[in-house]
Amino acid sequence: EAWERYDYTYTEDELQEWVPKIEMLQEKAQATLVFFNNHYKAQAIDAARKLRRLLNPAQVAPTPAPVQPSLPLEESGTAP
């Protein structure tokens, strides 16, 4: 199914490989934007938090618990 393509969580080692490349771009550009396209269970948010911590370890608070993967269902069986 289509959602399975996005059901992936990056490891810190995988993200660490991008740090030197991003830092090089930051030196040459006014703004550097990075985005993740793996959002099935909010993995993109967690990956962005991990990467931000790797790029700025002294400036970032510890990574919070992973985002909840789904909304609670109402009695009708649909999301609010």
PDB file of N, CA, C and O in Angstrom:
ATOM      1  N   GLU A   1       0.833  -1.188   0.000  1.00  0.00           N
ATOM      2  CA  GLU A   1       0.000   0.000   0.000  1.00  0.00           C
ATOM      3  C   GLU A   1       0.874   1.248   0.000  1.00  0.00           C
ATOM      4  O   GLU A   1       2.032   1.202   0.388  1.00  0.00           O
ATOM      5  N   ALA A   2       0.301   2.355  -0.415  1.00  0.00           N
ATOM      6  CA  ALA A   2       1.062   3.596  -0.551  1.00  0.00           C
ATOM      7  C   ALA A   2       1.673   4.063   0.770  1.00  0.00           C
ATOM      8  O   ALA A   2       2.817   4.509   0.804  1.00  0.00           O
ATOM      9  N   TRP A   3       0.963   3.948   1.865  1.00  0.00           N
ATOM     10  CA  TRP A   3       1.465   4.439   3.144  1.00  0.00           C
ATOM     11  C   TRP A   3       2.736   3.720   3.571  1.00  0.00           C
ATOM     12  O   TRP A   3       3.550   4.277   4.298  1.00  0.00           O
ATOM     13  N   GLU A   4       2.936   2.498   3.109  1.00  0.00           N
ATOM     14  CA  GLU A   4       4.102   1.717   3.519  1.00  0.00           C
ATOM     15  C   GLU A   4       5.417   2.357   3.051  1.00  0.00           C
ATOM     16  O   GLU A   4       6.450   2.183   3.690  1.00  0.00           O
ATOM     17  N   ARG A   5       5.380   3.107   1.952  1.00  0.00           N
ATOM     18  CA  ARG A   5       6.587   3.792   1.469  1.00  0.00           C
ATOM     19  C   ARG A   5       7.087   4.813   2.476  1.00  0.00           C
ATOM     20  O   ARG A   5       8.267   5.154   2.494  1.00  0.00           O
ATOM     21  N   TYR A   6       6.196   5.354   3.272  1.00  0.00           N
ATOM     22  CA  TYR A   6       6.543   6.425   4.205  1.00  0.00           C
ATOM     23  C   TYR A   6       6.721   5.932   5.630  1.00  0.00           C
ATOM     24  O   TYR A   6       7.002   6.719   6.524  1.00  0.00           O
ATOM     25  N   ASP A   7       6.556   4.668   5.870  1.00  0.00           N
ATOM     26  CA  ASP A   7       6.678   4.107   7.219  1.00  0.00           C
ATOM     27  C   ASP A   7       8.138   3.754   7.480  1.00  0.00           C
ATOM     28  O   ASP A   7       8.545   2.598   7.399  1.00  0.00           O
ATOM     29  N   TYR A   8       8.937   4.774   7.774  1.00  0.00           N
ATOM     30  CA  TYR A   8      10.376   4.575   7.974  1.00  0.00           C
ATOM     31  C   TYR A   8      10.876   5.566   9.002  1.00  0.00           C
ATOM     32  O   TYR A   8      10.478   6.724   9.025  1.00  0.00           O
ATOM     33  N   THR A   9      11.747   5.114   9.868  1.00  0.00           N
ATOM     34  CA  THR A   9      12.363   5.971  10.872  1.00  0.00           C
ATOM     35  C   THR A   9      13.870   5.984  10.633  1.00  0.00           C
ATOM     36  O   THR A   9      14.503   4.928  10.601  1.00  0.00           O
ATOM     37  N   TYR A  10      14.429   7.173  10.448  1.00  0.00           N
ATOM     38  CA  TYR A  10      15.868   7.306  10.252  1.00  0.00           C
ATOM     39  C   TYR A  10      16.611   7.049  11.548  1.00  0.00           C
ATOM     40  O   TYR A  10      16.192   7.510  12.609  1.00  0.00           O
ATOM     41  N   THR A  11      17.742   6.356  11.471  1.00  0.00           N
ATOM     42  CA  THR A  11      18.594   6.175  12.646  1.00  0.00           C
ATOM     43  C   THR A  11      19.465   7.420  12.794  1.00  0.00           C
ATOM     44  O   THR A  11      19.640   8.193  11.843  1.00  0.00           O
ATOM     45  N   GLU A  12      20.022   7.606  13.979  1.00  0.00           N
ATOM     46  CA  GLU A  12      20.926   8.747  14.178  1.00  0.00           C
ATOM     47  C   GLU A  12      22.142   8.630  13.274  1.00  0.00           C
ATOM     48  O   GLU A  12      22.652   9.639  12.787  1.00  0.00           O
ATOM     49  N   ASP A  13      22.623   7.415  13.022  1.00  0.00           N
ATOM     50  CA  ASP A  13      23.765   7.235  12.114  1.00  0.00           C
ATOM     51  C   ASP A  13      23.425   7.705  10.704  1.00  0.00           C
ATOM     52  O   ASP A  13      24.246   8.343  10.042  1.00  0.00           O
ATOM     53  N   GLU A  14      22.223   7.389  10.234  1.00  0.00           N
ATOM     54  CA  GLU A  14      21.810   7.846   8.901  1.00  0.00           C
ATOM     55  C   GLU A  14      21.729   9.365   8.840  1.00  0.00           C
ATOM     56  O   GLU A  14      22.149   9.983   7.861  1.00  0.00           O
ATOM     57  N   LEU A  15      21.185   9.965   9.884  1.00  0.00           N
ATOM     58  CA  LEU A  15      21.074  11.424   9.920  1.00  0.00           C
ATOM     59  C   LEU A  15      22.445  12.082  10.054  1.00  0.00           C
ATOM     60  O   LEU A  15      22.699  13.132   9.457  1.00  0.00           O
ATOM     61  N   GLN A  16      23.321  11.469  10.819  1.00  0.00           N
ATOM     62  CA  GLN A  16      24.659  12.019  11.025  1.00  0.00           C
ATOM     63  C   GLN A  16      25.404  12.156   9.691  1.00  0.00           C
ATOM     64  O   GLN A  16      26.196  13.085   9.516  1.00  0.00           O
ATOM     65  N   GLU A  17      25.149  11.274   8.753  1.00  0.00           N
ATOM     66  CA  GLU A  17      25.791  11.363   7.435  1.00  0.00           C
ATOM     67  C   GLU A  17      25.462  12.675   6.724  1.00  0.00           C
ATOM     68  O   GLU A  17      26.243  13.147   5.901  1.00  0.00           O
ATOM     69  N   TRP A  18      24.320  13.256   7.024  1.00  0.00           N
ATOM     70  CA  TRP A  18      23.893  14.493   6.375  1.00  0.00           C
ATOM     71  C   TRP A  18      24.451  15.740   7.044  1.00  0.00           C
ATOM     72  O   TRP A  18      24.456  16.816   6.435  1.00  0.00           O
ATOM     73  N   VAL A  19      24.903  15.646   8.272  1.00  0.00           N
ATOM     74  CA  VAL A  19      25.348  16.833   9.014  1.00  0.00           C
ATOM     75  C   VAL A  19      26.435  17.607   8.278  1.00  0.00           C
ATOM     76  O   VAL A  19      26.294  18.818   8.085  1.00  0.00           O
ATOM     77  N   PRO A  20      27.539  16.990   7.829  1.00  0.00           N
ATOM     78  CA  PRO A  20      28.565  17.775   7.131  1.00  0.00           C
ATOM     79  C   PRO A  20      28.042  18.446   5.854  1.00  0.00           C
ATOM     80  O   PRO A  20      28.408  19.579   5.551  1.00  0.00           O
ATOM     81  N   LYS A  21      27.180  17.769   5.121  1.00  0.00           N
ATOM     82  CA  LYS A  21      26.627  18.331   3.893  1.00  0.00           C
ATOM     83  C   LYS A  21      25.752  19.551   4.198  1.00  0.00           C
ATOM     84  O   LYS A  21      25.826  20.572   3.503  1.00  0.00           O
ATOM     85  N   ILE A  22      24.933  19.444   5.226  1.00  0.00           N
ATOM     86  CA  ILE A  22      24.055  20.551   5.612  1.00  0.00           C
ATOM     87  C   ILE A  22      24.880  21.715   6.140  1.00  0.00           C
ATOM     88  O   ILE A  22      24.620  22.879   5.798  1.00  0.00           O
ATOM     89  N   GLU A  23      25.888  21.427   6.937  1.00  0.00           N
ATOM     90  CA  GLU A  23      26.739  22.498   7.466  1.00  0.00           C
ATOM     91  C   GLU A  23      27.465  23.231   6.332  1.00  0.00           C
ATOM     92  O   GLU A  23      27.610  24.462   6.378  1.00  0.00           O
ATOM     93  N   MET A  24      27.899  22.520   5.317  1.00  0.00           N
ATOM     94  CA  MET A  24      28.549  23.153   4.170  1.00  0.00           C
ATOM     95  C   MET A  24      27.568  24.091   3.458  1.00  0.00           C
ATOM     96  O   MET A  24      27.913  25.219   3.106  1.00  0.00           O
ATOM     97  N   LEU A  25      26.337  23.631   3.276  1.00  0.00           N
ATOM     98  CA  LEU A  25      25.327  24.480   2.646  1.00  0.00           C
ATOM     99  C   LEU A  25      25.015  25.704   3.496  1.00  0.00           C
ATOM    100  O   LEU A  25      24.818  26.803   2.972  1.00  0.00           O
ATOM    101  N   GLN A  26      24.981  25.537   4.819  1.00  0.00           N
ATOM    102  CA  GLN A  26      24.692  26.653   5.715  1.00  0.00           C
ATOM    103  C   GLN A  26      25.735  27.754   5.595  1.00  0.00           C
ATOM    104  O   GLN A  26      25.421  28.931   5.741  1.00  0.00           O
ATOM    105  N   GLU A  27      26.986  27.378   5.328  1.00  0.00           N
ATOM    106  CA  GLU A  27      28.052  28.362   5.176  1.00  0.00           C
ATOM    107  C   GLU A  27      27.902  29.175   3.894  1.00  0.00           C
ATOM    108  O   GLU A  27      28.364  30.304   3.816  1.00  0.00           O
ATOM    109  N   LYS A  28      27.241  28.607   2.887  1.00  0.00           N
ATOM    110  CA  LYS A  28      27.141  29.243   1.577  1.00  0.00           C
ATOM    111  C   LYS A  28      25.801  29.921   1.319  1.00  0.00           C
ATOM    112  O   LYS A  28      25.672  30.689   0.373  1.00  0.00           O
ATOM    113  N   ALA A  29      24.801  29.633   2.124  1.00  0.00           N
ATOM    114  CA  ALA A  29      23.454  30.134   1.854  1.00  0.00           C
ATOM    115  C   ALA A  29      22.943  30.994   3.008  1.00  0.00           C
ATOM    116  O   ALA A  29      23.372  30.844   4.149  1.00  0.00           O
ATOM    117  N   GLN A  30      22.022  31.886   2.689  1.00  0.00           N
ATOM    118  CA  GLN A  30      21.391  32.693   3.738  1.00  0.00           C
ATOM    119  C   GLN A  30      20.470  31.836   4.597  1.00  0.00           C
ATOM    120  O   GLN A  30      20.334  32.056   5.788  1.00  0.00           O
ATOM    121  N   ALA A  31      19.824  30.881   3.977  1.00  0.00           N
ATOM    122  CA  ALA A  31      18.915  29.977   4.697  1.00  0.00           C
ATOM    123  C   ALA A  31      19.063  28.580   4.115  1.00  0.00           C
ATOM    124  O   ALA A  31      19.213  28.405   2.909  1.00  0.00           O
ATOM    125  N   THR A  32      19.035  27.602   4.982  1.00  0.00           N
ATOM    126  CA  THR A  32      19.104  26.202   4.557  1.00  0.00           C
ATOM    127  C   THR A  32      17.880  25.494   5.112  1.00  0.00           C
ATOM    128  O   THR A  32      17.642  25.518   6.318  1.00  0.00           O
ATOM    129  N   LEU A  33      17.112  24.884   4.240  1.00  0.00           N
ATOM    130  CA  LEU A  33      15.905  24.179   4.652  1.00  0.00           C
ATOM    131  C   LEU A  33      16.069  22.695   4.386  1.00  0.00           C
ATOM    132  O   LEU A  33      16.589  22.296   3.350  1.00  0.00           O
ATOM    133  N   VAL A  34      15.617  21.890   5.332  1.00  0.00           N
ATOM    134  CA  VAL A  34      15.667  20.442   5.205  1.00  0.00           C
ATOM    135  C   VAL A  34      14.271  19.923   5.536  1.00  0.00           C
ATOM    136  O   VAL A  34      13.656  20.381   6.495  1.00  0.00           O
ATOM    137  N   PHE A  35      13.767  18.991   4.732  1.00  0.00           N
ATOM    138  CA  PHE A  35      12.480  18.408   5.081  1.00  0.00           C
ATOM    139  C   PHE A  35      12.533  16.904   4.907  1.00  0.00           C
ATOM    140  O   PHE A  35      13.373  16.362   4.205  1.00  0.00           O
ATOM    141  N   PHE A  36      11.625  16.248   5.582  1.00  0.00           N
ATOM    142  CA  PHE A  36      11.526  14.794   5.541  1.00  0.00           C
ATOM    143  C   PHE A  36      10.159  14.426   4.978  1.00  0.00           C
ATOM    144  O   PHE A  36       9.164  15.032   5.338  1.00  0.00           O
ATOM    145  N   ASN A  37      10.128  13.417   4.137  1.00  0.00           N
ATOM    146  CA  ASN A  37       8.885  12.988   3.522  1.00  0.00           C
ATOM    147  C   ASN A  37       8.509  11.588   4.006  1.00  0.00           C
ATOM    148  O   ASN A  37       8.112  10.733   3.249  1.00  0.00           O
ATOM    149  N   ASN A  38       8.670  11.367   5.289  1.00  0.00           N
ATOM    150  CA  ASN A  38       8.268  10.082   5.869  1.00  0.00           C
ATOM    151  C   ASN A  38       7.358  10.403   7.045  1.00  0.00           C
ATOM    152  O   ASN A  38       7.804  10.621   8.142  1.00  0.00           O
ATOM    153  N   HIS A  39       6.087  10.464   6.793  1.00  0.00           N
ATOM    154  CA  HIS A  39       5.161  11.005   7.786  1.00  0.00           C
ATOM    155  C   HIS A  39       4.075  10.040   8.246  1.00  0.00           C
ATOM    156  O   HIS A  39       3.140  10.445   8.913  1.00  0.00           O
ATOM    157  N   TYR A  40       4.185   8.778   7.953  1.00  0.00           N
ATOM    158  CA  TYR A  40       3.100   7.859   8.287  1.00  0.00           C
ATOM    159  C   TYR A  40       2.722   7.908   9.769  1.00  0.00           C
ATOM    160  O   TYR A  40       1.560   8.027  10.118  1.00  0.00           O
ATOM    161  N   LYS A  41       3.692   7.830  10.650  1.00  0.00           N
ATOM    162  CA  LYS A  41       3.438   7.893  12.101  1.00  0.00           C
ATOM    163  C   LYS A  41       4.201   9.059  12.708  1.00  0.00           C
ATOM    164  O   LYS A  41       4.752   8.952  13.781  1.00  0.00           O
ATOM    165  N   ALA A  42       4.249  10.167  12.001  1.00  0.00           N
ATOM    166  CA  ALA A  42       4.937  11.384  12.430  1.00  0.00           C
ATOM    167  C   ALA A  42       6.453  11.194  12.506  1.00  0.00           C
ATOM    168  O   ALA A  42       7.125  11.898  13.226  1.00  0.00           O
ATOM    169  N   GLN A  43       6.989  10.246  11.758  1.00  0.00           N
ATOM    170  CA  GLN A  43       8.430  10.030  11.770  1.00  0.00           C
ATOM    171  C   GLN A  43       9.175  11.260  11.267  1.00  0.00           C
ATOM    172  O   GLN A  43      10.302  11.509  11.692  1.00  0.00           O
ATOM    173  N   ALA A  44       8.593  12.035  10.372  1.00  0.00           N
ATOM    174  CA  ALA A  44       9.264  13.222   9.855  1.00  0.00           C
ATOM    175  C   ALA A  44       9.554  14.206  10.984  1.00  0.00           C
ATOM    176  O   ALA A  44      10.632  14.800  11.051  1.00  0.00           O
ATOM    177  N   ILE A  45       8.626  14.366  11.889  1.00  0.00           N
ATOM    178  CA  ILE A  45       8.812  15.276  13.020  1.00  0.00           C
ATOM    179  C   ILE A  45       9.934  14.773  13.913  1.00  0.00           C
ATOM    180  O   ILE A  45      10.822  15.527  14.321  1.00  0.00           O
ATOM    181  N   ASP A  46       9.928  13.502  14.201  1.00  0.00           N
ATOM    182  CA  ASP A  46      10.977  12.933  15.055  1.00  0.00           C
ATOM    183  C   ASP A  46      12.344  13.021  14.381  1.00  0.00           C
ATOM    184  O   ASP A  46      13.335  13.346  15.027  1.00  0.00           O
ATOM    185  N   ALA A  47      12.405  12.769  13.067  1.00  0.00           N
ATOM    186  CA  ALA A  47      13.677  12.858  12.342  1.00  0.00           C
ATOM    187  C   ALA A  47      14.190  14.295  12.344  1.00  0.00           C
ATOM    188  O   ALA A  47      15.384  14.533  12.531  1.00  0.00           O
ATOM    189  N   ALA A  48      13.307  15.259  12.143  1.00  0.00           N
ATOM    190  CA  ALA A  48      13.716  16.667  12.151  1.00  0.00           C
ATOM    191  C   ALA A  48      14.259  17.068  13.524  1.00  0.00           C
ATOM    192  O   ALA A  48      15.260  17.776  13.620  1.00  0.00           O
ATOM    193  N   ARG A  49      13.622  16.600  14.574  1.00  0.00           N
ATOM    194  CA  ARG A  49      14.118  16.902  15.930  1.00  0.00           C
ATOM    195  C   ARG A  49      15.491  16.294  16.156  1.00  0.00           C
ATOM    196  O   ARG A  49      16.374  16.936  16.725  1.00  0.00           O
ATOM    197  N   LYS A  50      15.689  15.054  15.727  1.00  0.00           N
ATOM    198  CA  LYS A  50      16.992  14.402  15.885  1.00  0.00           C
ATOM    199  C   LYS A  50      18.067  15.150  15.091  1.00  0.00           C
ATOM    200  O   LYS A  50      19.163  15.391  15.594  1.00  0.00           O
ATOM    201  N   LEU A  51      17.744  15.505  13.850  1.00  0.00           N
ATOM    202  CA  LEU A  51      18.722  16.199  13.012  1.00  0.00           C
ATOM    203  C   LEU A  51      19.060  17.565  13.592  1.00  0.00           C
ATOM    204  O   LEU A  51      20.228  17.961  13.614  1.00  0.00           O
ATOM    205  N   ARG A  52      18.071  18.274  14.072  1.00  0.00           N
ATOM    206  CA  ARG A  52      18.327  19.584  14.689  1.00  0.00           C
ATOM    207  C   ARG A  52      19.270  19.433  15.874  1.00  0.00           C
ATOM    208  O   ARG A  52      20.185  20.222  16.062  1.00  0.00           O
ATOM    209  N   ARG A  53      19.064  18.392  16.663  1.00  0.00           N
ATOM    210  CA  ARG A  53      19.946  18.150  17.814  1.00  0.00           C
ATOM    211  C   ARG A  53      21.372  17.819  17.349  1.00  0.00           C
ATOM    212  O   ARG A  53      22.339  18.273  17.944  1.00  0.00           O
ATOM    213  N   LEU A  54      21.512  17.058  16.264  1.00  0.00           N
ATOM    214  CA  LEU A  54      22.835  16.734  15.742  1.00  0.00           C
ATOM    215  C   LEU A  54      23.544  17.975  15.189  1.00  0.00           C
ATOM    216  O   LEU A  54      24.761  18.105  15.313  1.00  0.00           O
ATOM    217  N   LEU A  55      22.779  18.888  14.600  1.00  0.00           N
ATOM    218  CA  LEU A  55      23.364  20.105  14.039  1.00  0.00           C
ATOM    219  C   LEU A  55      23.708  21.137  15.110  1.00  0.00           C
ATOM    220  O   LEU A  55      24.664  21.889  14.962  1.00  0.00           O
ATOM    221  N   ASN A  56      22.933  21.195  16.176  1.00  0.00           N
ATOM    222  CA  ASN A  56      23.107  22.204  17.223  1.00  0.00           C
ATOM    223  C   ASN A  56      23.004  21.570  18.605  1.00  0.00           C
ATOM    224  O   ASN A  56      22.099  21.891  19.362  1.00  0.00           O
ATOM    225  N   PRO A  57      23.920  20.686  18.960  1.00  0.00           N
ATOM    226  CA  PRO A  57      23.748  19.943  20.220  1.00  0.00           C
ATOM    227  C   PRO A  57      23.681  20.815  21.468  1.00  0.00           C
ATOM    228  O   PRO A  57      22.960  20.487  22.401  1.00  0.00           O
ATOM    229  N   ALA A  58      24.372  21.945  21.490  1.00  0.00           N
ATOM    230  CA  ALA A  58      24.379  22.785  22.691  1.00  0.00           C
ATOM    231  C   ALA A  58      23.146  23.679  22.783  1.00  0.00           C
ATOM    232  O   ALA A  58      22.828  24.181  23.847  1.00  0.00           O
ATOM    233  N   GLN A  59      22.439  23.862  21.678  1.00  0.00           N
ATOM    234  CA  GLN A  59      21.333  24.814  21.642  1.00  0.00           C
ATOM    235  C   GLN A  59      19.957  24.175  21.703  1.00  0.00           C
ATOM    236  O   GLN A  59      18.959  24.868  21.736  1.00  0.00           O
ATOM    237  N   VAL A  60      19.891  22.865  21.691  1.00  0.00           N
ATOM    238  CA  VAL A  60      18.600  22.188  21.579  1.00  0.00           C
ATOM    239  C   VAL A  60      18.322  21.363  22.825  1.00  0.00           C
ATOM    240  O   VAL A  60      19.190  20.646  23.314  1.00  0.00           O
ATOM    241  N   ALA A  61      17.105  21.474  23.308  1.00  0.00           N
ATOM    242  CA  ALA A  61      16.678  20.662  24.445  1.00  0.00           C
ATOM    243  C   ALA A  61      16.630  19.196  24.023  1.00  0.00           C
ATOM    244  O   ALA A  61      16.542  18.889  22.838  1.00  0.00           O
ATOM    245  N   PRO A  62      16.678  18.279  24.962  1.00  0.00           N
ATOM    246  CA  PRO A  62      16.593  16.857  24.617  1.00  0.00           C
ATOM    247  C   PRO A  62      15.348  16.561  23.784  1.00  0.00           C
ATOM    248  O   PRO A  62      14.313  17.202  23.943  1.00  0.00           O
ATOM    249  N   THR A  63      15.468  15.584  22.911  1.00  0.00           N
ATOM    250  CA  THR A  63      14.341  15.204  22.053  1.00  0.00           C
ATOM    251  C   THR A  63      13.219  14.639  22.909  1.00  0.00           C
ATOM    252  O   THR A  63      13.443  13.731  23.696  1.00  0.00           O
ATOM    253  N   PRO A  64      12.010  15.188  22.762  1.00  0.00           N
ATOM    254  CA  PRO A  64      10.883  14.650  23.530  1.00  0.00           C
ATOM    255  C   PRO A  64      10.475  13.281  23.008  1.00  0.00           C
ATOM    256  O   PRO A  64      10.969  12.823  21.988  1.00  0.00           O
ATOM    257  N   ALA A  65       9.550  12.687  23.708  1.00  0.00           N
ATOM    258  CA  ALA A  65       9.037  11.380  23.287  1.00  0.00           C
ATOM    259  C   ALA A  65       8.451  11.494  21.879  1.00  0.00           C
ATOM    260  O   ALA A  65       8.001  12.560  21.477  1.00  0.00           O
ATOM    261  N   PRO A  66       8.465  10.413  21.123  1.00  0.00           N
ATOM    262  CA  PRO A  66       7.892  10.448  19.773  1.00  0.00           C
ATOM    263  C   PRO A  66       6.448  10.919  19.775  1.00  0.00           C
ATOM    264  O   PRO A  66       5.717  10.717  20.737  1.00  0.00           O
ATOM    265  N   VAL A  67       6.063  11.555  18.692  1.00  0.00           N
ATOM    266  CA  VAL A  67       4.702  12.046  18.517  1.00  0.00           C
ATOM    267  C   VAL A  67       3.754  10.860  18.450  1.00  0.00           C
ATOM    268  O   VAL A  67       4.081   9.826  17.882  1.00  0.00           O
ATOM    269  N   GLN A  68       2.571  11.023  19.014  1.00  0.00           N
ATOM    270  CA  GLN A  68       1.573   9.958  18.953  1.00  0.00           C
ATOM    271  C   GLN A  68       1.182   9.701  17.508  1.00  0.00           C
ATOM    272  O   GLN A  68       0.931  10.639  16.760  1.00  0.00           O
ATOM    273  N   PRO A  69       1.124   8.459  17.080  1.00  0.00           N
ATOM    274  CA  PRO A  69       0.894   8.158  15.669  1.00  0.00           C
ATOM    275  C   PRO A  69      -0.529   8.331  15.170  1.00  0.00           C
ATOM    276  O   PRO A  69      -0.754   8.317  13.987  1.00  0.00           O
ATOM    277  N   SER A  70      -1.496   8.505  16.042  1.00  0.00           N
ATOM    278  CA  SER A  70      -2.861   8.628  15.537  1.00  0.00           C
ATOM    279  C   SER A  70      -3.708   9.449  16.496  1.00  0.00           C
ATOM    280  O   SER A  70      -3.377   9.603  17.666  1.00  0.00           O
ATOM    281  N   LEU A  71      -4.784   9.965  15.972  1.00  0.00           N
ATOM    282  CA  LEU A  71      -5.741  10.715  16.779  1.00  0.00           C
ATOM    283  C   LEU A  71      -6.724   9.754  17.437  1.00  0.00           C
ATOM    284  O   LEU A  71      -7.034   8.708  16.868  1.00  0.00           O
ATOM    285  N   PRO A  72      -7.234  10.115  18.597  1.00  0.00           N
ATOM    286  CA  PRO A  72      -8.267   9.255  19.199  1.00  0.00           C
ATOM    287  C   PRO A  72      -9.527   9.276  18.344  1.00  0.00           C
ATOM    288  O   PRO A  72      -9.866  10.278  17.753  1.00  0.00           O
ATOM    289  N   LEU A  73     -10.181   8.168  18.263  1.00  0.00           N
ATOM    290  CA  LEU A  73     -11.417   8.080  17.484  1.00  0.00           C
ATOM    291  C   LEU A  73     -12.616   8.430  18.341  1.00  0.00           C
ATOM    292  O   LEU A  73     -12.667   8.130  19.529  1.00  0.00           O
ATOM    293  N   GLU A  74     -13.557   9.094  17.711  1.00  0.00           N
ATOM    294  CA  GLU A  74     -14.810   9.370  18.393  1.00  0.00           C
ATOM    295  C   GLU A  74     -15.661   8.117  18.361  1.00  0.00           C
ATOM    296  O   GLU A  74     -15.341   7.130  17.706  1.00  0.00           O
ATOM    297  N   GLU A  75     -16.784   8.134  19.056  1.00  0.00           N
ATOM    298  CA  GLU A  75     -17.657   6.967  19.107  1.00  0.00           C
ATOM    299  C   GLU A  75     -18.115   6.526  17.722  1.00  0.00           C
ATOM    300  O   GLU A  75     -18.354   5.350  17.491  1.00  0.00           O
ATOM    301  N   SER A  76     -18.176   7.452  16.783  1.00  0.00           N
ATOM    302  CA  SER A  76     -18.623   7.097  15.425  1.00  0.00           C
ATOM    303  C   SER A  76     -17.562   6.330  14.665  1.00  0.00           C
ATOM    304  O   SER A  76     -17.825   5.813  13.586  1.00  0.00           O
ATOM    305  N   GLY A  77     -16.325   6.263  15.230  1.00  0.00           N
ATOM    306  CA  GLY A  77     -15.252   5.550  14.563  1.00  0.00           C
ATOM    307  C   GLY A  77     -14.440   6.415  13.628  1.00  0.00           C
ATOM    308  O   GLY A  77     -13.614   5.924  12.880  1.00  0.00           O
ATOM    309  N   THR A  78     -14.663   7.740  13.681  1.00  0.00           N
ATOM    310  CA  THR A  78     -13.904   8.653  12.828  1.00  0.00           C
ATOM    311  C   THR A  78     -13.080   9.595  13.700  1.00  0.00           C
ATOM    312  O   THR A  78     -13.387   9.789  14.876  1.00  0.00           O
ATOM    313  N   ALA A  79     -12.039  10.143  13.132  1.00  0.00           N
ATOM    314  CA  ALA A  79     -11.210  11.096  13.857  1.00  0.00           C
ATOM    315  C   ALA A  79     -11.993  12.377  14.089  1.00  0.00           C
ATOM    316  O   ALA A  79     -12.855  12.729  13.287  1.00  0.00           O
ATOM    317  N   PRO A  80     -11.720  13.078  15.185  1.00  0.00           N
ATOM    318  CA  PRO A  80     -12.454  14.323  15.480  1.00  0.00           C
ATOM    319  C   PRO A  80     -12.234  15.384  14.435  1.00  0.00           C
ATOM    320  O   PRO A  80     -11.301  15.420  13.734  1.00  0.00           O
TER     321      PRO A  80
END
